[in-house]
Amino acid sequence: MTVQQLMEQGGFTAAALPEGDREVSGVYIGDLLSWVMGRAGAGEAWITIMSNRNIVAVAMLADTACILLAEGVQPDEGVAALAEEKGVNILCSPHSAYETALRLRDAL
Amino acid sequence: MSEGLSFHFDVDGDSFTSAGQASVQVKKDLRRLGVDPEIIRRVSIAMYEGEINMVIHAHGGHAEVRVTEQAVEIILEDRGPGIADIEQAMQAGFSTAPDAIRSLGFGAGMGLPNMKRYTDHMDIQSTVGVGTRITMRVDLPQ
Ligand SMILES: Nc1ncnc2c1ncn2[C@@H]1O[C@H](COP(=O)(O)OP(=O)(O)OP(=O)(O)O)[C@@H](O)[C@H]1O
Ligand SMILES: [Mg+2]
């Protein structure tokens, strides 16, 4: 399933979707960036509530398929534009991290 | 690639928001050289953690990345406060990161352990009041 399809099926919105046809291989949930760096797999959707610009670098370097901001969180000012420029997908979910994860489970 | 290539970066200690730029550039360079994606990912993660540490804990520094046919070597050097107890710093969960930095998602105390885990060799030389020099190596498949 691609990030674009995941967005449509999960009822999420896009803050930045420069690589919508990237395949999603799984899910990682976490807010501590070094945990994400160490544990998230390449191609996974990363559920977090962290919205500052450092998430863009983490997603690029850990090579996740997309950032999925849960709990109705929106990216901080300038972060969506940065993500767009760097080729990092950011989706937004109005639901809790748990509910968001359940939707991913159903979709994937 | 046979004669070896090296890249040099200044890591700005003041601009926290652009932290990670050197790692992102290295990732691009390695991709252009046709290095295996999983190797690139390991180098990127190890370098990012080291780069962020220089920004958070040492007011910036220098990074050098050397690519040969055998390995990718990363050398990170700063003139920060140094690390008093390296063994303690290497422990998962140990962090001296201030609250403002923690609120950005850093400070889990997992950076140095990640650097160790994702590289084939890692060496830390540090003197309190002088600075820190970290060398990491990721071997390339032969
Ligand atoms: N370049 C450095 N100069 C001085 N101290 C350092 C340096 N790098 C690491 N340290 C010390 O080692 C500790 C552990 O580093 P580590 O990267 O594992 O965790 P962290 O940076 O605190 O949190 P995280 O990496 O999980 O965001 C730091 O909190 C800091 O005290
Ligand atoms: Mg760190």
mmCIF file of C-alpha atoms and ligand atoms in Angstrom:
data_model
loop_
_atom_site.group_PDB
_atom_site.id
_atom_site.type_symbol
_atom_site.label_atom_id
_atom_site.label_comp_id
_atom_site.label_asym_id
_atom_site.label_seq_id
_atom_site.Cartn_x
_atom_site.Cartn_y
_atom_site.Cartn_z
ATOM 1 C CA MET A 1 0.000 0.000 0.000
ATOM 2 C CA THR A 2 1.256 3.483 -0.824
ATOM 3 C CA VAL A 3 1.269 6.491 1.484
ATOM 4 C CA GLN A 4 -1.393 8.129 -0.681
ATOM 5 C CA GLN A 5 -3.667 5.077 -0.426
ATOM 6 C CA LEU A 6 -3.031 4.851 3.302
ATOM 7 C CA MET A 7 -4.078 8.474 3.708
ATOM 8 C CA GLU A 8 -7.338 7.886 1.824
ATOM 9 C CA GLN A 9 -8.174 4.630 3.569
ATOM 10 C CA GLY A 10 -7.274 5.817 7.065
ATOM 11 C CA GLY A 11 -9.118 9.121 6.781
ATOM 12 C CA PHE A 12 -5.946 11.165 7.274
ATOM 13 C CA THR A 13 -4.990 14.483 5.700
ATOM 14 C CA ALA A 14 -1.733 15.478 4.034
ATOM 15 C CA ALA A 15 0.461 18.279 5.398
ATOM 16 C CA ALA A 16 3.128 17.348 2.836
ATOM 17 C CA LEU A 17 2.916 14.599 0.243
ATOM 18 C CA PRO A 18 5.923 14.889 -2.105
ATOM 19 C CA GLU A 19 6.375 11.084 -2.360
ATOM 20 C CA GLY A 20 2.816 9.807 -2.208
ATOM 21 C CA ASP A 21 3.561 6.603 -4.101
ATOM 22 C CA ARG A 22 6.069 5.361 -1.537
ATOM 23 C CA GLU A 23 5.247 1.884 -0.237
ATOM 24 C CA VAL A 24 4.447 1.476 3.461
ATOM 25 C CA SER A 25 5.939 -1.694 4.955
ATOM 26 C CA GLY A 26 4.902 -1.387 8.598
ATOM 27 C CA VAL A 27 4.445 0.953 11.544
ATOM 28 C CA TYR A 28 6.585 2.457 14.295
ATOM 29 C CA ILE A 29 5.189 4.547 17.170
ATOM 30 C CA GLY A 30 7.345 6.841 19.312
ATOM 31 C CA ASP A 31 8.243 10.401 20.198
ATOM 32 C CA LEU A 32 11.824 10.118 21.439
ATOM 33 C CA LEU A 33 13.897 10.743 18.341
ATOM 34 C CA SER A 34 16.811 8.463 19.188
ATOM 35 C CA TRP A 35 14.406 5.604 19.778
ATOM 36 C CA VAL A 36 12.893 6.249 16.380
ATOM 37 C CA MET A 37 16.353 6.391 14.788
ATOM 38 C CA GLY A 38 17.291 3.122 16.434
ATOM 39 C CA ARG A 39 14.079 1.162 15.993
ATOM 40 C CA ALA A 40 11.946 2.409 13.120
ATOM 41 C CA GLY A 41 12.404 0.329 9.991
ATOM 42 C CA ALA A 42 12.971 1.709 6.499
ATOM 43 C CA GLY A 43 9.620 2.171 4.754
ATOM 44 C CA GLU A 44 7.543 2.227 7.935
ATOM 45 C CA ALA A 45 4.874 4.786 8.798
ATOM 46 C CA TRP A 46 6.027 6.686 11.905
ATOM 47 C CA ILE A 47 3.273 7.729 14.315
ATOM 48 C CA THR A 48 4.288 10.595 16.620
ATOM 49 C CA ILE A 49 3.079 13.783 18.278
ATOM 50 C CA MET A 50 6.431 15.550 17.758
ATOM 51 C CA SER A 51 5.903 18.411 15.332
ATOM 52 C CA ASN A 52 9.191 20.358 15.272
ATOM 53 C CA ARG A 53 11.463 20.475 12.229
ATOM 54 C CA ASN A 54 13.855 17.822 13.548
ATOM 55 C CA ILE A 55 11.278 15.153 12.606
ATOM 56 C CA VAL A 56 12.001 15.856 8.941
ATOM 57 C CA ALA A 57 15.691 14.979 9.290
ATOM 58 C CA VAL A 58 14.859 11.903 11.377
ATOM 59 C CA ALA A 59 12.360 10.641 8.789
ATOM 60 C CA MET A 60 14.868 11.227 5.978
ATOM 61 C CA LEU A 61 17.762 9.515 7.698
ATOM 62 C CA ALA A 62 15.798 6.615 9.172
ATOM 63 C CA ASP A 63 14.148 6.381 5.737
ATOM 64 C CA THR A 64 10.562 6.027 6.981
ATOM 65 C CA ALA A 65 7.759 6.101 4.386
ATOM 66 C CA CYS A 66 5.860 8.892 6.135
ATOM 67 C CA ILE A 67 5.433 10.796 9.378
ATOM 68 C CA LEU A 68 1.918 10.403 10.760
ATOM 69 C CA LEU A 69 1.071 13.113 13.300
ATOM 70 C CA ALA A 70 -1.562 11.793 15.701
ATOM 71 C CA GLU A 71 -3.896 13.491 18.216
ATOM 72 C CA GLY A 72 -4.802 16.268 15.788
ATOM 73 C CA VAL A 73 -1.263 17.677 15.964
ATOM 74 C CA GLN A 74 -0.218 19.894 13.054
ATOM 75 C CA PRO A 75 3.396 20.440 11.995
ATOM 76 C CA ASP A 76 5.059 23.565 13.427
ATOM 77 C CA GLU A 77 5.345 26.594 11.195
ATOM 78 C CA GLY A 78 7.623 25.995 8.215
ATOM 79 C CA VAL A 79 7.878 22.238 8.806
ATOM 80 C CA ALA A 80 5.413 21.210 6.075
ATOM 81 C CA ALA A 81 7.277 23.331 3.517
ATOM 82 C CA LEU A 82 10.604 21.873 4.639
ATOM 83 C CA ALA A 83 9.214 18.338 4.337
ATOM 84 C CA GLU A 84 7.870 19.089 0.873
ATOM 85 C CA GLU A 85 11.288 20.369 -0.177
ATOM 86 C CA LYS A 86 13.138 17.381 1.319
ATOM 87 C CA GLY A 87 10.791 14.734 -0.070
ATOM 88 C CA VAL A 88 9.327 13.715 3.302
ATOM 89 C CA ASN A 89 5.627 12.799 3.561
ATOM 90 C CA ILE A 90 3.674 14.140 6.554
ATOM 91 C CA LEU A 91 0.118 12.960 7.202
ATOM 92 C CA CYS A 92 -2.140 14.184 10.008
ATOM 93 C CA SER A 93 -4.644 12.134 11.972
ATOM 94 C CA PRO A 94 -7.326 13.627 14.234
ATOM 95 C CA HIS A 95 -7.312 10.393 16.260
ATOM 96 C CA SER A 96 -5.200 9.182 19.186
ATOM 97 C CA ALA A 97 -1.959 7.299 18.471
ATOM 98 C CA TYR A 98 -3.778 4.090 19.420
ATOM 99 C CA GLU A 99 -6.774 4.698 17.169
ATOM 100 C CA THR A 100 -4.444 5.780 14.378
ATOM 101 C CA ALA A 101 -2.440 2.560 14.752
ATOM 102 C CA LEU A 102 -5.650 0.500 14.582
ATOM 103 C CA ARG A 103 -6.551 2.209 11.310
ATOM 104 C CA LEU A 104 -3.115 1.369 9.938
ATOM 105 C CA ARG A 105 -3.556 -2.209 11.009
ATOM 106 C CA ASP A 106 -6.814 -2.436 9.111
ATOM 107 C CA ALA A 107 -5.328 -0.756 6.048
ATOM 108 C CA LEU A 108 -2.019 -2.587 5.745
ATOM 109 C CA MET B 1 35.754 5.217 -5.603
ATOM 110 C CA SER B 2 39.000 3.221 -5.646
ATOM 111 C CA GLU B 3 41.280 6.062 -4.574
ATOM 112 C CA GLY B 4 38.920 7.017 -1.740
ATOM 113 C CA LEU B 5 36.838 10.141 -1.269
ATOM 114 C CA SER B 6 36.432 12.436 1.674
ATOM 115 C CA PHE B 7 33.829 14.982 2.652
ATOM 116 C CA HIS B 8 34.233 17.686 5.259
ATOM 117 C CA PHE B 9 31.498 19.523 7.155
ATOM 118 C CA ASP B 10 31.329 22.276 9.741
ATOM 119 C CA VAL B 11 28.539 21.514 12.176
ATOM 120 C CA ASP B 12 26.983 24.747 13.397
ATOM 121 C CA GLY B 13 26.418 24.694 17.136
ATOM 122 C CA ASP B 14 24.101 27.685 17.234
ATOM 123 C CA SER B 15 21.477 26.751 14.740
ATOM 124 C CA PHE B 16 19.664 23.870 16.278
ATOM 125 C CA THR B 17 16.940 23.974 13.689
ATOM 126 C CA SER B 18 19.223 23.096 10.788
ATOM 127 C CA ALA B 19 20.935 20.263 12.689
ATOM 128 C CA GLY B 20 21.264 17.137 10.606
ATOM 129 C CA GLN B 21 22.332 18.895 7.399
ATOM 130 C CA ALA B 22 25.738 17.219 7.243
ATOM 131 C CA SER B 23 24.144 13.789 7.656
ATOM 132 C CA VAL B 24 21.565 14.523 4.977
ATOM 133 C CA GLN B 25 24.335 15.631 2.604
ATOM 134 C CA VAL B 26 26.359 12.484 3.309
ATOM 135 C CA LYS B 27 23.310 10.367 2.602
ATOM 136 C CA LYS B 28 22.962 12.067 -0.798
ATOM 137 C CA ASP B 29 26.660 11.673 -1.592
ATOM 138 C CA LEU B 30 26.670 7.979 -0.709
ATOM 139 C CA ARG B 31 23.570 7.405 -2.801
ATOM 140 C CA ARG B 32 25.278 9.076 -5.742
ATOM 141 C CA LEU B 33 28.259 6.754 -5.237
ATOM 142 C CA GLY B 34 25.910 3.775 -5.493
ATOM 143 C CA VAL B 35 26.485 2.536 -1.930
ATOM 144 C CA ASP B 36 24.077 -0.175 -0.711
ATOM 145 C CA PRO B 37 20.893 1.413 0.812
ATOM 146 C CA GLU B 38 21.129 -0.496 4.100
ATOM 147 C CA ILE B 39 24.752 0.654 4.535
ATOM 148 C CA ILE B 40 23.668 4.224 3.767
ATOM 149 C CA ARG B 41 20.954 3.971 6.378
ATOM 150 C CA ARG B 42 23.411 2.769 9.040
ATOM 151 C CA VAL B 43 25.909 5.525 8.210
ATOM 152 C CA SER B 44 23.138 8.165 8.164
ATOM 153 C CA ILE B 45 21.765 7.185 11.565
ATOM 154 C CA ALA B 46 25.181 6.941 13.242
ATOM 155 C CA MET B 47 26.301 10.246 11.776
ATOM 156 C CA TYR B 48 23.063 12.050 12.629
ATOM 157 C CA GLU B 49 23.293 10.979 16.267
ATOM 158 C CA GLY B 50 26.896 12.172 16.417
ATOM 159 C CA GLU B 51 26.079 15.420 14.651
ATOM 160 C CA ILE B 52 23.142 16.153 16.964
ATOM 161 C CA ASN B 53 25.307 15.403 19.991
ATOM 162 C CA MET B 54 27.860 17.963 18.824
ATOM 163 C CA VAL B 55 25.072 20.541 18.462
ATOM 164 C CA ILE B 56 23.345 19.782 21.779
ATOM 165 C CA HIS B 57 26.300 18.980 23.998
ATOM 166 C CA ALA B 58 29.371 20.613 22.429
ATOM 167 C CA HIS B 59 28.390 23.885 20.612
ATOM 168 C CA GLY B 60 29.106 22.340 17.225
ATOM 169 C CA GLY B 61 32.234 20.892 15.647
ATOM 170 C CA HIS B 62 33.613 19.289 12.510
ATOM 171 C CA ALA B 63 32.691 16.113 10.689
ATOM 172 C CA GLU B 64 34.712 14.231 8.141
ATOM 173 C CA VAL B 65 33.494 11.264 6.141
ATOM 174 C CA ARG B 66 35.911 9.075 4.179
ATOM 175 C CA VAL B 67 34.771 6.502 1.676
ATOM 176 C CA THR B 68 37.097 3.765 0.435
ATOM 177 C CA GLU B 69 36.395 0.423 -1.205
ATOM 178 C CA GLN B 70 36.525 -1.222 2.200
ATOM 179 C CA ALA B 71 34.532 1.086 4.444
ATOM 180 C CA VAL B 72 32.843 4.377 5.258
ATOM 181 C CA GLU B 73 34.639 6.144 8.084
ATOM 182 C CA ILE B 74 33.102 9.016 10.068
ATOM 183 C CA ILE B 75 35.217 11.300 12.249
ATOM 184 C CA LEU B 76 33.451 13.788 14.520
ATOM 185 C CA GLU B 77 35.507 16.335 16.387
ATOM 186 C CA ASP B 78 34.448 19.080 18.795
ATOM 187 C CA ARG B 79 35.931 21.447 21.341
ATOM 188 C CA GLY B 80 33.022 21.074 23.727
ATOM 189 C CA PRO B 81 33.073 20.199 27.429
ATOM 190 C CA GLY B 82 34.222 16.607 26.863
ATOM 191 C CA ILE B 83 32.758 13.476 28.415
ATOM 192 C CA ALA B 84 33.928 12.708 31.963
ATOM 193 C CA ASP B 85 32.752 9.095 32.112
ATOM 194 C CA ILE B 86 32.531 7.496 28.664
ATOM 195 C CA GLU B 87 31.239 4.171 29.965
ATOM 196 C CA GLN B 88 28.344 5.919 31.690
ATOM 197 C CA ALA B 89 27.605 8.062 28.612
ATOM 198 C CA MET B 90 27.446 4.889 26.493
ATOM 199 C CA GLN B 91 24.713 3.394 28.672
ATOM 200 C CA ALA B 92 21.231 3.360 27.146
ATOM 201 C CA GLY B 93 19.119 5.960 28.944
ATOM 202 C CA PHE B 94 21.940 8.136 30.285
ATOM 203 C CA SER B 95 21.494 11.769 29.269
ATOM 204 C CA THR B 96 22.428 15.219 30.514
ATOM 205 C CA ALA B 97 20.227 16.953 27.919
ATOM 206 C CA PRO B 98 18.416 20.007 29.350
ATOM 207 C CA ASP B 99 14.603 20.171 29.465
ATOM 208 C CA ALA B 100 14.302 22.547 26.499
ATOM 209 C CA ILE B 101 16.107 20.009 24.319
ATOM 210 C CA ARG B 102 14.073 17.121 25.727
ATOM 211 C CA SER B 103 10.860 18.832 24.766
ATOM 212 C CA LEU B 104 12.008 18.577 21.137
ATOM 213 C CA GLY B 105 12.292 14.801 21.444
ATOM 214 C CA PHE B 106 15.985 14.484 22.223
ATOM 215 C CA GLY B 107 17.547 13.292 25.458
ATOM 216 C CA ALA B 108 16.489 9.650 25.532
ATOM 217 C CA GLY B 109 20.115 8.713 26.077
ATOM 218 C CA MET B 110 20.021 6.455 23.036
ATOM 219 C CA GLY B 111 22.288 8.357 20.629
ATOM 220 C CA LEU B 112 25.654 6.872 21.565
ATOM 221 C CA PRO B 113 24.181 3.334 21.865
ATOM 222 C CA ASN B 114 22.687 3.768 18.370
ATOM 223 C CA MET B 115 26.055 4.877 17.003
ATOM 224 C CA LYS B 116 27.651 1.764 18.468
ATOM 225 C CA ARG B 117 24.893 -0.526 17.222
ATOM 226 C CA TYR B 118 24.871 0.750 13.651
ATOM 227 C CA THR B 119 28.618 0.754 13.070
ATOM 228 C CA ASP B 120 31.221 -1.999 12.896
ATOM 229 C CA HIS B 121 33.719 -0.029 14.938
ATOM 230 C CA MET B 122 33.436 2.991 17.233
ATOM 231 C CA ASP B 123 36.048 4.773 19.290
ATOM 232 C CA ILE B 124 35.572 7.749 21.640
ATOM 233 C CA GLN B 125 38.463 9.931 22.751
ATOM 234 C CA SER B 126 37.437 12.674 25.127
ATOM 235 C CA THR B 127 39.125 15.055 27.543
ATOM 236 C CA VAL B 128 37.097 17.189 29.922
ATOM 237 C CA GLY B 129 37.530 20.850 29.083
ATOM 238 C CA VAL B 130 39.206 20.071 25.746
ATOM 239 C CA GLY B 131 36.736 18.202 23.546
ATOM 240 C CA THR B 132 35.663 14.933 22.037
ATOM 241 C CA ARG B 133 36.717 12.945 18.993
ATOM 242 C CA ILE B 134 34.586 10.039 17.831
ATOM 243 C CA THR B 135 35.618 7.700 15.030
ATOM 244 C CA MET B 136 33.133 5.276 13.512
ATOM 245 C CA ARG B 137 33.497 2.786 10.678
ATOM 246 C CA VAL B 138 30.918 0.913 8.651
ATOM 247 C CA ASP B 139 32.456 -1.879 6.558
ATOM 248 C CA LEU B 140 31.353 -2.255 2.958
ATOM 249 C CA PRO B 141 30.462 -5.707 1.603
ATOM 250 C CA GLN B 142 33.563 -7.126 -0.134
HETATM 251 N N1 LIG C 1 30.067 15.437 21.798
HETATM 252 C C1 LIG C 1 29.774 15.399 23.106
HETATM 253 N N2 LIG C 1 30.341 16.285 23.978
HETATM 254 C C2 LIG C 1 30.043 16.250 25.286
HETATM 255 N N3 LIG C 1 29.205 15.371 25.851
HETATM 256 C C3 LIG C 1 28.610 14.470 25.050
HETATM 257 C C4 LIG C 1 28.849 14.435 23.643
HETATM 258 N N4 LIG C 1 28.137 13.427 23.108
HETATM 259 C C5 LIG C 1 27.463 12.859 24.131
HETATM 260 N N5 LIG C 1 27.739 13.472 25.307
HETATM 261 C C6 LIG C 1 27.237 13.106 26.646
HETATM 262 O O1 LIG C 1 26.803 11.758 26.626
HETATM 263 C C7 LIG C 1 25.420 11.687 26.999
HETATM 264 C C8 LIG C 1 24.745 10.542 26.260
HETATM 265 O O2 LIG C 1 24.694 10.840 24.843
HETATM 266 P P1 LIG C 1 23.543 10.180 23.954
HETATM 267 O O3 LIG C 1 23.689 10.663 22.570
HETATM 268 O O4 LIG C 1 23.568 8.700 24.173
HETATM 269 O O5 LIG C 1 22.209 10.732 24.625
HETATM 270 P P2 LIG C 1 21.552 12.188 24.517
HETATM 271 O O6 LIG C 1 22.205 12.964 23.435
HETATM 272 O O7 LIG C 1 21.559 12.803 25.870
HETATM 273 O O8 LIG C 1 20.047 11.810 24.111
HETATM 274 P P3 LIG C 1 19.555 11.252 22.669
HETATM 275 O O9 LIG C 1 20.767 10.997 21.851
HETATM 276 O O10 LIG C 1 18.799 10.000 22.979
HETATM 277 O O11 LIG C 1 18.680 12.324 22.106
HETATM 278 C C9 LIG C 1 24.870 13.055 26.713
HETATM 279 O O12 LIG C 1 23.694 13.358 27.444
HETATM 280 C C10 LIG C 1 26.043 13.950 27.087
HETATM 281 O O13 LIG C 1 26.119 14.093 28.492
HETATM 282 MG MG MG C 2 22.427 12.113 21.554
#
